[in-house]
mmCIF file of C-alpha atoms and ligand atoms in Angstrom:
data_model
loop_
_atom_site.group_PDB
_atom_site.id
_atom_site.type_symbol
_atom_site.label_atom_id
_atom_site.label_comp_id
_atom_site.label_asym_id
_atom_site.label_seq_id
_atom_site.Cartn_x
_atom_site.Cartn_y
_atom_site.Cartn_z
ATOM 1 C CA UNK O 1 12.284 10.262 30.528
ATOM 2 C CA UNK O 2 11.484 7.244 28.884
ATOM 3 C CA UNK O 3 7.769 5.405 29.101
ATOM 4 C CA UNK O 4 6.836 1.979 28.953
ATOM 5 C CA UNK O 5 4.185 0.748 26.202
ATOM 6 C CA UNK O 6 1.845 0.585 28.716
ATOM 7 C CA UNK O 7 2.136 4.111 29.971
ATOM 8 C CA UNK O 8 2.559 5.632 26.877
ATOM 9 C CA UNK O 9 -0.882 3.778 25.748
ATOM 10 C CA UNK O 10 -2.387 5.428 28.554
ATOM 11 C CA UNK O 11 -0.963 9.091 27.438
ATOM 12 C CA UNK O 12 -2.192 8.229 24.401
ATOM 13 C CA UNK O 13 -5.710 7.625 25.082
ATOM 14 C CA UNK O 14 -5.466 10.368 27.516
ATOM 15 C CA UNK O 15 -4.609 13.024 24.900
ATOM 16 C CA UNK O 16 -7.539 11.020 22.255
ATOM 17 C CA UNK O 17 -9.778 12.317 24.408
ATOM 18 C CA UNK O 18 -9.087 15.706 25.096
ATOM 19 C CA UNK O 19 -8.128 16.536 21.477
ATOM 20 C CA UNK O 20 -9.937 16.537 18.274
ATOM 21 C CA UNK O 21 -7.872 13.318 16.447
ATOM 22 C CA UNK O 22 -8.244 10.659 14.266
ATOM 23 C CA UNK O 23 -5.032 7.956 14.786
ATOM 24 C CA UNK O 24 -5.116 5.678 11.526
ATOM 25 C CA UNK O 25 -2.838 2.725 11.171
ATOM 26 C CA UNK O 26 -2.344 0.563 8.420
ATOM 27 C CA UNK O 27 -2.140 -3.566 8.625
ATOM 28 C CA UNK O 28 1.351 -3.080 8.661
ATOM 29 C CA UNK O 29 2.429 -1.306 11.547
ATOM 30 C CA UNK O 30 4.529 -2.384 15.022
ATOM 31 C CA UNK O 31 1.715 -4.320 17.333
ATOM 32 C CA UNK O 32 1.279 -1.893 19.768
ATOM 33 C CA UNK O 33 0.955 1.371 17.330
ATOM 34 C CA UNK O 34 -1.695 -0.529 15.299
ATOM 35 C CA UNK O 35 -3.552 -0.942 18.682
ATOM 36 C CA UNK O 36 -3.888 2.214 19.371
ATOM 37 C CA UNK O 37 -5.624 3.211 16.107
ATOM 38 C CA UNK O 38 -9.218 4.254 15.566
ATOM 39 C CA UNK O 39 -9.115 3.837 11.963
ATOM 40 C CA UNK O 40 -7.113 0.533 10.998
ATOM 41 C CA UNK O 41 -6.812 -1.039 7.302
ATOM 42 C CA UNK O 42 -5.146 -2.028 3.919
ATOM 43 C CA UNK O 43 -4.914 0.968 1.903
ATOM 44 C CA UNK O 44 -8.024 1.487 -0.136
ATOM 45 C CA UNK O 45 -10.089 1.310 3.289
ATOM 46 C CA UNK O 46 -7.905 4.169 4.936
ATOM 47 C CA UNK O 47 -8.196 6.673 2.575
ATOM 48 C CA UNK O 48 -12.065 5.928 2.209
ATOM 49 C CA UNK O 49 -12.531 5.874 5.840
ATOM 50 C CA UNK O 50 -10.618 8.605 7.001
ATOM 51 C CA UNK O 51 -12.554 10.813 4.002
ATOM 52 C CA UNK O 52 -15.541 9.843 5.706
ATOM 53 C CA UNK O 53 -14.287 11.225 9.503
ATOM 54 C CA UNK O 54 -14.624 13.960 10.340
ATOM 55 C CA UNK O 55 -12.092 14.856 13.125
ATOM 56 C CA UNK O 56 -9.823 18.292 12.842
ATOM 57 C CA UNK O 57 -6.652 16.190 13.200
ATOM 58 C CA UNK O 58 -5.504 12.737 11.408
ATOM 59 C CA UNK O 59 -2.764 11.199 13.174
ATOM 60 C CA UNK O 60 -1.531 8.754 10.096
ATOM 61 C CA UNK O 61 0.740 5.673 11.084
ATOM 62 C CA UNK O 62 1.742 4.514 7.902
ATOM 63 C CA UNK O 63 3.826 5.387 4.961
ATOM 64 C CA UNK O 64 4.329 9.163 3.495
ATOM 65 C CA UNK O 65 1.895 8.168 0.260
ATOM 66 C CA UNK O 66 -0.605 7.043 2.519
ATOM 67 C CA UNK O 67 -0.810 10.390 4.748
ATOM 68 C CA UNK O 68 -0.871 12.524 1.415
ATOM 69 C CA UNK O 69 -3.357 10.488 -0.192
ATOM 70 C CA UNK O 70 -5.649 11.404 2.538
ATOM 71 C CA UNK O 71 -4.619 14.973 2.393
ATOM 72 C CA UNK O 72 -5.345 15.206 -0.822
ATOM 73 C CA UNK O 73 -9.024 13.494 -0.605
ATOM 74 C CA UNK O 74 -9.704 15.639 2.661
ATOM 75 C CA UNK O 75 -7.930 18.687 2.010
ATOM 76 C CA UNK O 76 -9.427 20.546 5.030
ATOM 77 C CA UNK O 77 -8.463 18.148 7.349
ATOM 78 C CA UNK O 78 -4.574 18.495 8.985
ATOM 79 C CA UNK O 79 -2.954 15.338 8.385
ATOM 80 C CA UNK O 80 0.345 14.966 10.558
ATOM 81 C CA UNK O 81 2.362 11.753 10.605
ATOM 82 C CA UNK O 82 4.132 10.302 13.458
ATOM 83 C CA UNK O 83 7.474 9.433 10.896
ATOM 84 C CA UNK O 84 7.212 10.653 7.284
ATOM 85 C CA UNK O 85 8.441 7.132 5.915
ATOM 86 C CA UNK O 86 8.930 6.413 2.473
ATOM 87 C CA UNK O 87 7.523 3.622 1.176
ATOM 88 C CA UNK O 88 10.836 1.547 -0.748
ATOM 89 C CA UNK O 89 8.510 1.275 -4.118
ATOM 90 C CA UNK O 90 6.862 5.059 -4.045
ATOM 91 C CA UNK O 91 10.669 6.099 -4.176
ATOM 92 C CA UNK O 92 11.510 4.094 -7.310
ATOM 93 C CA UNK O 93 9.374 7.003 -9.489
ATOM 94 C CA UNK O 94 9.492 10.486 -9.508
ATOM 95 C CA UNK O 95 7.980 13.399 -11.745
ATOM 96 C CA UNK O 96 10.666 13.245 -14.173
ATOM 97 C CA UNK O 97 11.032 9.339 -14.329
ATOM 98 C CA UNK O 98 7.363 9.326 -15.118
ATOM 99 C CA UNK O 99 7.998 11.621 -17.777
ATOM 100 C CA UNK O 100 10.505 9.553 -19.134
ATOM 101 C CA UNK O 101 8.342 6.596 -19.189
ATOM 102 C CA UNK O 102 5.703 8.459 -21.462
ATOM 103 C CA UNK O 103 8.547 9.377 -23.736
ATOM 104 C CA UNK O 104 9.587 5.419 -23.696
ATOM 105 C CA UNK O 105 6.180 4.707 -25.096
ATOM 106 C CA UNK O 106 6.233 7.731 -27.433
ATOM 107 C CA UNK O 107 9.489 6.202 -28.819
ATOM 108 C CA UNK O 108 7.807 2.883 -29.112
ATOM 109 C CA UNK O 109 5.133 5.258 -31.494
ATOM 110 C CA UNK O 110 2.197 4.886 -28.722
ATOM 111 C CA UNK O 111 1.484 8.729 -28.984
ATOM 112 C CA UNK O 112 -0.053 10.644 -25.456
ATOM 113 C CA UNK O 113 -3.963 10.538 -26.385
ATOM 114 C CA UNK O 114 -3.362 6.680 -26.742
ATOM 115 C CA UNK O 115 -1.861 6.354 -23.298
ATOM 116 C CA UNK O 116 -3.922 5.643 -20.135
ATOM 117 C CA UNK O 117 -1.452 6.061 -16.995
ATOM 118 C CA UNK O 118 -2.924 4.141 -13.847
ATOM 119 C CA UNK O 119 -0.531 4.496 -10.579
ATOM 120 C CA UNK O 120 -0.709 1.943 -8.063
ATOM 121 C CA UNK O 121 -1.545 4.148 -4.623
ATOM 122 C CA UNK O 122 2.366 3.187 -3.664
ATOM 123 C CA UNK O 123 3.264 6.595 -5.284
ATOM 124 C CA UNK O 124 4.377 9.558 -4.900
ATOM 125 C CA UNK O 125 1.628 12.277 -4.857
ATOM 126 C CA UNK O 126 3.765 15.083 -7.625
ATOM 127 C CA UNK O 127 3.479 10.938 -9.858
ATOM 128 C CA UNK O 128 -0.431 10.322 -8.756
ATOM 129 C CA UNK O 129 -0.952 14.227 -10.143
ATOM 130 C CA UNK O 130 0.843 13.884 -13.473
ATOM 131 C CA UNK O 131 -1.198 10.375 -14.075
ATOM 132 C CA UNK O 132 -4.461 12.463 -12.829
ATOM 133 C CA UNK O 133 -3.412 15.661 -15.815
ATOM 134 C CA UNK O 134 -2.903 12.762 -18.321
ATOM 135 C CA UNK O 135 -6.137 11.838 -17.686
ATOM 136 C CA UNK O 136 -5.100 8.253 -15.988
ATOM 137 C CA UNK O 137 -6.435 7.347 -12.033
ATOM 138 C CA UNK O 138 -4.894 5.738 -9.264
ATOM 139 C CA UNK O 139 -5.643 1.472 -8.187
ATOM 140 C CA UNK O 140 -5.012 -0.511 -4.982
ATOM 141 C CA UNK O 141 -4.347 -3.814 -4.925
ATOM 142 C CA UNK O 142 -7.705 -4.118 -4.221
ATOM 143 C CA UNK O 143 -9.223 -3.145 -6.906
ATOM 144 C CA UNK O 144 -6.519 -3.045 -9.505
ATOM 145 C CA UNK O 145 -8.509 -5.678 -11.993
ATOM 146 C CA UNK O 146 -11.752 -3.664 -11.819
ATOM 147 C CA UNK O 147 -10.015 -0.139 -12.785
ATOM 148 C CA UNK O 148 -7.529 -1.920 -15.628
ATOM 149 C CA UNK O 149 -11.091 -3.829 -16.841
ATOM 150 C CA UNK O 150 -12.660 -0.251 -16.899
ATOM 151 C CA UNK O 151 -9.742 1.199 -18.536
ATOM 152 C CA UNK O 152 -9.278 -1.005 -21.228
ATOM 153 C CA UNK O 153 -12.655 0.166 -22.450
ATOM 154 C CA UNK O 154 -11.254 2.903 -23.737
ATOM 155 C CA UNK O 155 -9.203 0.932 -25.990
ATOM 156 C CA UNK O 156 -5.620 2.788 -25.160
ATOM 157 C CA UNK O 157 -2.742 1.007 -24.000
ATOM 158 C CA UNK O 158 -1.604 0.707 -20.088
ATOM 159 C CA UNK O 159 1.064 2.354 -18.625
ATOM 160 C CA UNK O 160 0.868 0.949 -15.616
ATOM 161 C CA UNK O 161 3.397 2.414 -12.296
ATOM 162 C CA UNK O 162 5.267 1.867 -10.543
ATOM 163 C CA UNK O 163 4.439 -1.732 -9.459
ATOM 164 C CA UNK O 164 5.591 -4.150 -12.418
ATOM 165 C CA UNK O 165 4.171 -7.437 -10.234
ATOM 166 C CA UNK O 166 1.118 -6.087 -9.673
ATOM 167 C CA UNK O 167 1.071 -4.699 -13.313
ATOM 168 C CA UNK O 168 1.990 -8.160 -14.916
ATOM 169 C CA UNK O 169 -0.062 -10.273 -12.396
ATOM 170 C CA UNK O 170 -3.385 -8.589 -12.647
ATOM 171 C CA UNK O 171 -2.559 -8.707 -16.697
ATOM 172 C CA UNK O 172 -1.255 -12.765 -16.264
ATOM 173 C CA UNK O 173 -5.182 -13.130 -14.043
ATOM 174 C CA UNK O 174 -7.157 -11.362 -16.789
ATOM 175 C CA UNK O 175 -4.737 -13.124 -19.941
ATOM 176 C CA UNK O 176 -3.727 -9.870 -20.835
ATOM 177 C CA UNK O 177 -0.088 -8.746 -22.760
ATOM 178 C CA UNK O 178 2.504 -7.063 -20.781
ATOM 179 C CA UNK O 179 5.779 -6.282 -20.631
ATOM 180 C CA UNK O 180 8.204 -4.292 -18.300
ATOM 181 C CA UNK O 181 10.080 -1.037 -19.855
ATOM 182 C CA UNK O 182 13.232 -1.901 -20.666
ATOM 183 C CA UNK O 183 12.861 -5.619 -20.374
ATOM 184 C CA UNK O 184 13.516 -5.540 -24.626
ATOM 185 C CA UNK O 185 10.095 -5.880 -25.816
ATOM 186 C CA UNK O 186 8.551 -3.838 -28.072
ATOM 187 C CA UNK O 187 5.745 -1.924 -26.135
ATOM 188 C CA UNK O 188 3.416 -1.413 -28.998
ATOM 189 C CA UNK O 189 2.660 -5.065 -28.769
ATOM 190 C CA UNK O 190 1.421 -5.004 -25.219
ATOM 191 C CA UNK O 191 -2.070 -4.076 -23.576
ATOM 192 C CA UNK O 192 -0.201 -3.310 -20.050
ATOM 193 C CA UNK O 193 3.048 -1.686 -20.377
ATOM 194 C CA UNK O 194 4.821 -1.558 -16.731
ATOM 195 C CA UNK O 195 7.141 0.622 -15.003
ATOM 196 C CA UNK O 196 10.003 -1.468 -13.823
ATOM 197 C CA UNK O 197 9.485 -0.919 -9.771
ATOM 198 C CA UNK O 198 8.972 -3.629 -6.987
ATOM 199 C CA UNK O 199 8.385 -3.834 -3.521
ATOM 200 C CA UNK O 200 11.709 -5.299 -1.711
ATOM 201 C CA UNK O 201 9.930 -6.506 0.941
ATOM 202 C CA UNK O 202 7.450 -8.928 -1.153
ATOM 203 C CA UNK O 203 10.631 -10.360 -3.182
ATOM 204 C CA UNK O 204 11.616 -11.914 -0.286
ATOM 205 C CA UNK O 205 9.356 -14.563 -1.114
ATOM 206 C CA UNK O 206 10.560 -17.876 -3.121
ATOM 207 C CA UNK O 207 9.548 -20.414 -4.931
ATOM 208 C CA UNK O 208 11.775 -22.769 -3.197
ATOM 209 C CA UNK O 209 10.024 -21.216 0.328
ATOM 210 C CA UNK O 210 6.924 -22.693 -1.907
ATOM 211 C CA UNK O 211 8.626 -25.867 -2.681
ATOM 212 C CA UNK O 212 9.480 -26.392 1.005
ATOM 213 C CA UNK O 213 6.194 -25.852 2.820
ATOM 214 C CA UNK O 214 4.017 -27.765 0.148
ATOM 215 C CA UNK O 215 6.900 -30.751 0.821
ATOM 216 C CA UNK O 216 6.793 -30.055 4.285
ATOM 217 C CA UNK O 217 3.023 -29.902 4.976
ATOM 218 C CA UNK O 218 0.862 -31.913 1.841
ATOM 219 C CA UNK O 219 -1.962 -29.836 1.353
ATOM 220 C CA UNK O 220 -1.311 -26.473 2.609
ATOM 221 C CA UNK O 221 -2.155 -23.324 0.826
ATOM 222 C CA UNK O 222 -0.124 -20.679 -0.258
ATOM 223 C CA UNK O 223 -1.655 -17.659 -0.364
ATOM 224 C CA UNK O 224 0.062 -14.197 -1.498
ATOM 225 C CA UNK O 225 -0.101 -10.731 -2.166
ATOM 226 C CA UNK O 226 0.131 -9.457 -5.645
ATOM 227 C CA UNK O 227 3.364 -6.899 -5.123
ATOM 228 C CA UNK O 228 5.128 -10.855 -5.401
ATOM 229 C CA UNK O 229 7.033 -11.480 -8.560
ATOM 230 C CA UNK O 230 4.417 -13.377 -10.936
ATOM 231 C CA UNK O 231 6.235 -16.643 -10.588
ATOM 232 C CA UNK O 232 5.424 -16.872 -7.077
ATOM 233 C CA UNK O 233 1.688 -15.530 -7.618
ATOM 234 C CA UNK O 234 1.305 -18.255 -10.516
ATOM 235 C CA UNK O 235 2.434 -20.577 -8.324
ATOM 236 C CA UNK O 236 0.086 -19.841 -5.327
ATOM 237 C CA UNK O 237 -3.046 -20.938 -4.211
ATOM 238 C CA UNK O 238 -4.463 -17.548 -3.775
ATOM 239 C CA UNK O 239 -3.697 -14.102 -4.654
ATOM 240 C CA UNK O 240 -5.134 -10.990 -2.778
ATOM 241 C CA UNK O 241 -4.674 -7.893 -1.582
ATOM 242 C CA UNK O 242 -4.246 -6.932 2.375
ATOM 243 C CA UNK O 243 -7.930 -7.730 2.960
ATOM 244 C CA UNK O 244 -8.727 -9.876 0.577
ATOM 245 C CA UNK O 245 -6.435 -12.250 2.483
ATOM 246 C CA UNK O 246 -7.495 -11.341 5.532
ATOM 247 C CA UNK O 247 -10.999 -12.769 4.374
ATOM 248 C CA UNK O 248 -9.274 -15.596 2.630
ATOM 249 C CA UNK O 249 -7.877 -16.697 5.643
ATOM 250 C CA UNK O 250 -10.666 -16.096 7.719
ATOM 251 C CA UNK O 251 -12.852 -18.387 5.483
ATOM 252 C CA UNK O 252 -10.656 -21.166 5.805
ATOM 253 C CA UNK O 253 -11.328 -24.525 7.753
ATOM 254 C CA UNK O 254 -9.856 -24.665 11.472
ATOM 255 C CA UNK O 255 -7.607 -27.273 10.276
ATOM 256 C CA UNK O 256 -6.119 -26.044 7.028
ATOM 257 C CA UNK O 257 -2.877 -24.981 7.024
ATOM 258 C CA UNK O 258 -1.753 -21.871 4.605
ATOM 259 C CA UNK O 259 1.301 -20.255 4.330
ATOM 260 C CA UNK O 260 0.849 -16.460 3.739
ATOM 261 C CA UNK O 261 3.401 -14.294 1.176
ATOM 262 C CA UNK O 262 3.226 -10.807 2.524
ATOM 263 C CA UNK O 263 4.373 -8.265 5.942
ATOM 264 C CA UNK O 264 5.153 -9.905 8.807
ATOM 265 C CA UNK O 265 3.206 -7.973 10.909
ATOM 266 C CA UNK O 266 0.227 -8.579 9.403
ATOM 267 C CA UNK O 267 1.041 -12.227 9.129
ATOM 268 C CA UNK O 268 1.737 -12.785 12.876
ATOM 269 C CA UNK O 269 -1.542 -10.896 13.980
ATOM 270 C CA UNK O 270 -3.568 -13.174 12.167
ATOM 271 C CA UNK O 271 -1.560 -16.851 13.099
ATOM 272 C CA UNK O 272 -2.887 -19.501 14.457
ATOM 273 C CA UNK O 273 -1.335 -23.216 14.368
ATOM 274 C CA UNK O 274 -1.943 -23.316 10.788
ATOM 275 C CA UNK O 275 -0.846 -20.038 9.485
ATOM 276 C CA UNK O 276 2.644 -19.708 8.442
ATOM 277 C CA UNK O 277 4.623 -17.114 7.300
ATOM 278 C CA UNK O 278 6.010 -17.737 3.721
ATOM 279 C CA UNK O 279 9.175 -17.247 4.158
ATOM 280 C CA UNK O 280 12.568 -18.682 5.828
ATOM 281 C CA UNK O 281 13.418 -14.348 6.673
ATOM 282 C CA UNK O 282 11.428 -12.136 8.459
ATOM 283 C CA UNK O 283 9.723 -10.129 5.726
ATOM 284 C CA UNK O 284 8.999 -6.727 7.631
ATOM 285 C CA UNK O 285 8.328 -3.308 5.621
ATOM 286 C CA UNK O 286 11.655 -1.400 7.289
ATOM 287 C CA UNK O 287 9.573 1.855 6.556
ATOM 288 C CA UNK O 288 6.220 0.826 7.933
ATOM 289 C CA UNK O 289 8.385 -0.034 11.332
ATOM 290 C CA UNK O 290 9.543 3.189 11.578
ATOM 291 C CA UNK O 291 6.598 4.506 13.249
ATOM 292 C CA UNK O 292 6.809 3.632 17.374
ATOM 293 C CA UNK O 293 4.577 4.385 19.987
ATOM 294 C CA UNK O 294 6.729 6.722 21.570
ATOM 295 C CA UNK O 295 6.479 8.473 17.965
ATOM 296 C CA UNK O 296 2.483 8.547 18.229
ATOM 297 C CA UNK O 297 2.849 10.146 21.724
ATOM 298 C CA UNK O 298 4.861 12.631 20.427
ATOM 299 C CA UNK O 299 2.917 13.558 17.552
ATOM 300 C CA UNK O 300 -0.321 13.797 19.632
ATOM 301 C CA UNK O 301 1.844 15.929 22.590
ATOM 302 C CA UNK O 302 2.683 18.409 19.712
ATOM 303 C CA UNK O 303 -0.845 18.668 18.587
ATOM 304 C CA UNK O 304 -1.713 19.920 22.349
ATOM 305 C CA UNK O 305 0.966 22.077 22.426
ATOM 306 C CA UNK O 306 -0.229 23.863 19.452
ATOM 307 C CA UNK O 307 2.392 23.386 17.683
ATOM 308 C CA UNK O 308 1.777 19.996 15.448
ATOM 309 C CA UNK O 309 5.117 17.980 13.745
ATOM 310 C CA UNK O 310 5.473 16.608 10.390
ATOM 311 C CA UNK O 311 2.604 18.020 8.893
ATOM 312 C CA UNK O 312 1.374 17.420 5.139
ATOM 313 C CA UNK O 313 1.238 20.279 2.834
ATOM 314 C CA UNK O 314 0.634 19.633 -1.001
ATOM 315 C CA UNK O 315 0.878 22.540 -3.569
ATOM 316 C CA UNK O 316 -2.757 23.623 -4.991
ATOM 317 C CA UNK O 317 -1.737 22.324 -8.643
ATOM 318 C CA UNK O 318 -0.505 18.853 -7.425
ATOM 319 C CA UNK O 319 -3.630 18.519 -5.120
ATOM 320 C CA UNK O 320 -6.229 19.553 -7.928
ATOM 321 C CA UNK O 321 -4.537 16.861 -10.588
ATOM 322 C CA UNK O 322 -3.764 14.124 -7.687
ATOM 323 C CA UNK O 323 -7.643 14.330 -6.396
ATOM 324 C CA UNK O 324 -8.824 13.681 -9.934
ATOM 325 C CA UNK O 325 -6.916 10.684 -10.141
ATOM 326 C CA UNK O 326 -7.720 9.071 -6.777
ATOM 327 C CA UNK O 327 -11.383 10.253 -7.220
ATOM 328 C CA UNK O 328 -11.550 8.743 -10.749
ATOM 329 C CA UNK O 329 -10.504 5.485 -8.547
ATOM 330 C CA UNK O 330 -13.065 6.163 -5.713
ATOM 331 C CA UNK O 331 -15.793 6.516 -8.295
ATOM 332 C CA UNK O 332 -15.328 2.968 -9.891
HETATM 333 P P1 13P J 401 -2.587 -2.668 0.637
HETATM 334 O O1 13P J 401 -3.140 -1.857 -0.495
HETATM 335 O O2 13P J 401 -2.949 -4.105 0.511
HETATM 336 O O3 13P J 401 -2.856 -2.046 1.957
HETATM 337 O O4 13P J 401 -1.009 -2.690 0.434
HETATM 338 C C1 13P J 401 -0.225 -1.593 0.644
HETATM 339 C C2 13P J 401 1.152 -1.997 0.612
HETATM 340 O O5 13P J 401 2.030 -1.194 0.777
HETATM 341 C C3 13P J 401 1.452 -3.391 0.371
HETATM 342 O O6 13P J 401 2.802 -3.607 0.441
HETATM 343 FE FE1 SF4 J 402 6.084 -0.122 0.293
HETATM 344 FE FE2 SF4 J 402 6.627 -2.712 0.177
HETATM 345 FE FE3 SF4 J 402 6.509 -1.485 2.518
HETATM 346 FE FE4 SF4 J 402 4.286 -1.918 1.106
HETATM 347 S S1 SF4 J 402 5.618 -3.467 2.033
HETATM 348 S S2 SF4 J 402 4.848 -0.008 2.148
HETATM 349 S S3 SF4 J 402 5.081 -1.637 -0.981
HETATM 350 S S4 SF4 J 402 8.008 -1.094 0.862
#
């Protein structure tokens, strides 16, 4: 039988009560799922928030990194997902391409104890746990410039994945050297060596969607999120994470009008008159759609049945190495 949105909120909220559950959904999801979440957030404030609940069950509506990162930082807790959807970017790397990177760098005579690895959260947990054994950590887009600022202390060079826009712009913000492997530069001459993987949904963004709104609307801001290619970030007004444009948005007069580089859905929750989506397509995350209400319902039906779908399970090794890397994060 199928349900309405409306009656499958109320199911919903129905089986919230009677069972022990956290539902967390990320700035990114469908309307109606993200409504129906306790917890809701970018990234960096769902893993710290969810650590800090302490429910039997999280319900995670959001992409598969997402639900293991919290796994991994509350390994007690059962952490089911309503679709296990793979973020486009977290795919781009896996143990053995990471390996390969290291030997890229080896090649380039950068030798292992003068590597620090730092994954962007948009990875793979078996990636986040090799970067954690090599003594690296895990950033968000949040806080990317305050854990490569940290790192550099220790005077090794970057090897930044798998994000090579958020690698390059955070090195471009702090006037740092960087280069993409492969890209035919020689990596021993750069402080921030990046993996070459990108986010399809943020390089829908132009600079001739730039050109047109600044021609279109004199004075407008363009404000975007840092998984754009660096041409579009250097030519923006603003560059921030998921929250940090939030706030940027919030902060701005009534009257000014900014056009915002990053997920639709996100974008349309916050628009007024003046808030424009960058972009002449509609950029949606296809993975981050996945997840539909019916999906929650179904999830949370399973959990009262006793027998709970699409559970996360990580291997003791990967956990152990993965934690230290996220925690190295969580402690800066
Ligand atoms: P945030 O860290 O800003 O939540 O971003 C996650 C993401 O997938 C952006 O595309
Ligand atoms: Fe991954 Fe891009 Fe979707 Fe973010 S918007 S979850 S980086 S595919």
């Amino acid at each position: 039988m199928q349900f309405t949105n409306e009656e499958l909120k109320i199911k919903i909220d129905e089986l919230k009560e009677k069972l022990d559950v956290t539902v967390v959904a990320h700035f990114y999801q469908r309307d109606e799922v993200f409504e129906v979440g306790d917890i809701t957030g970018d990234s960096l404030e769902l893993a710290m928030k969810t650590k800090a609940d302490d429910a039997e069950f999280v319900l995670f509506c959001g992409v598969g990194f997402m639900g293991q990162s919290v796994k991994v930082l509350s390994p007690h807790k059962r952490v089911v997902m309503p679709k296990v959807a793979c973020c486009a970017m977290a795919k781009m790397i896996d143990g053995l391409m990471f390996d390969n990177a290291v030997k890229a760098l080896n090649e380039a005579g950068i030798e292992n104890e003068n590597i620090l690895p730092i994954t962007y959260i948009n990875s793979d947990v078996v990636v986040k746990a090799k970067v954690g054994a090599m003594g690296g950590l895990v950033c968000t887009s949040s806080n990317a410039k305050t854990i490569i600022t940290t790192a550099l202390k220790e005077g090794k060079k970057i090897l930044f994945v798998p994000d090579r826009c958020l690698g390059q712009n955070i090195a471009n913000q702090m006037g740092l050297k960087s280069c993409v492997i492969g890209d035919g530069s020689d990596l021993s001459e750069s402080d921030i060596i990046c993996f070459d993987g990108f986010c399809s949904v943020h390089q829908l963004f132009t600079l001739d969607d730039i050109k047109f709104y600044r021609k279109k609307f004199p004075g407008i801001l363009i404000a975007t999120h840092p998984e754009c290619d660096p041409a579009i970030c250097d030519a923006s007004d603003f560059v921030g994470s998921t929250s940090q444009l939030i706030n940027y948005i919030a902060d701005l007069d009534e009257d000014q009008k900014v056009a915002v580089g990053t997920e639709f859905n996100m974008v349309n929750r916050l628009r007024t008159k003046n808030t424009y989506v960058l972009s002449s397509t509609k950029p949606e995350c296809p993975t981050m759609n996945e997840t539909t209400l019916e999906d929650v319902y179904v999830t949370l039906k399973a959990i009262e049945d006793g027998e709970p779908i699409n559970e996360i399970f990580i291997d003791e090794d990967t956990q152990k190495w993965a934690k230290i890397a996220l925690e190295r994060m969580l402690a800066l």
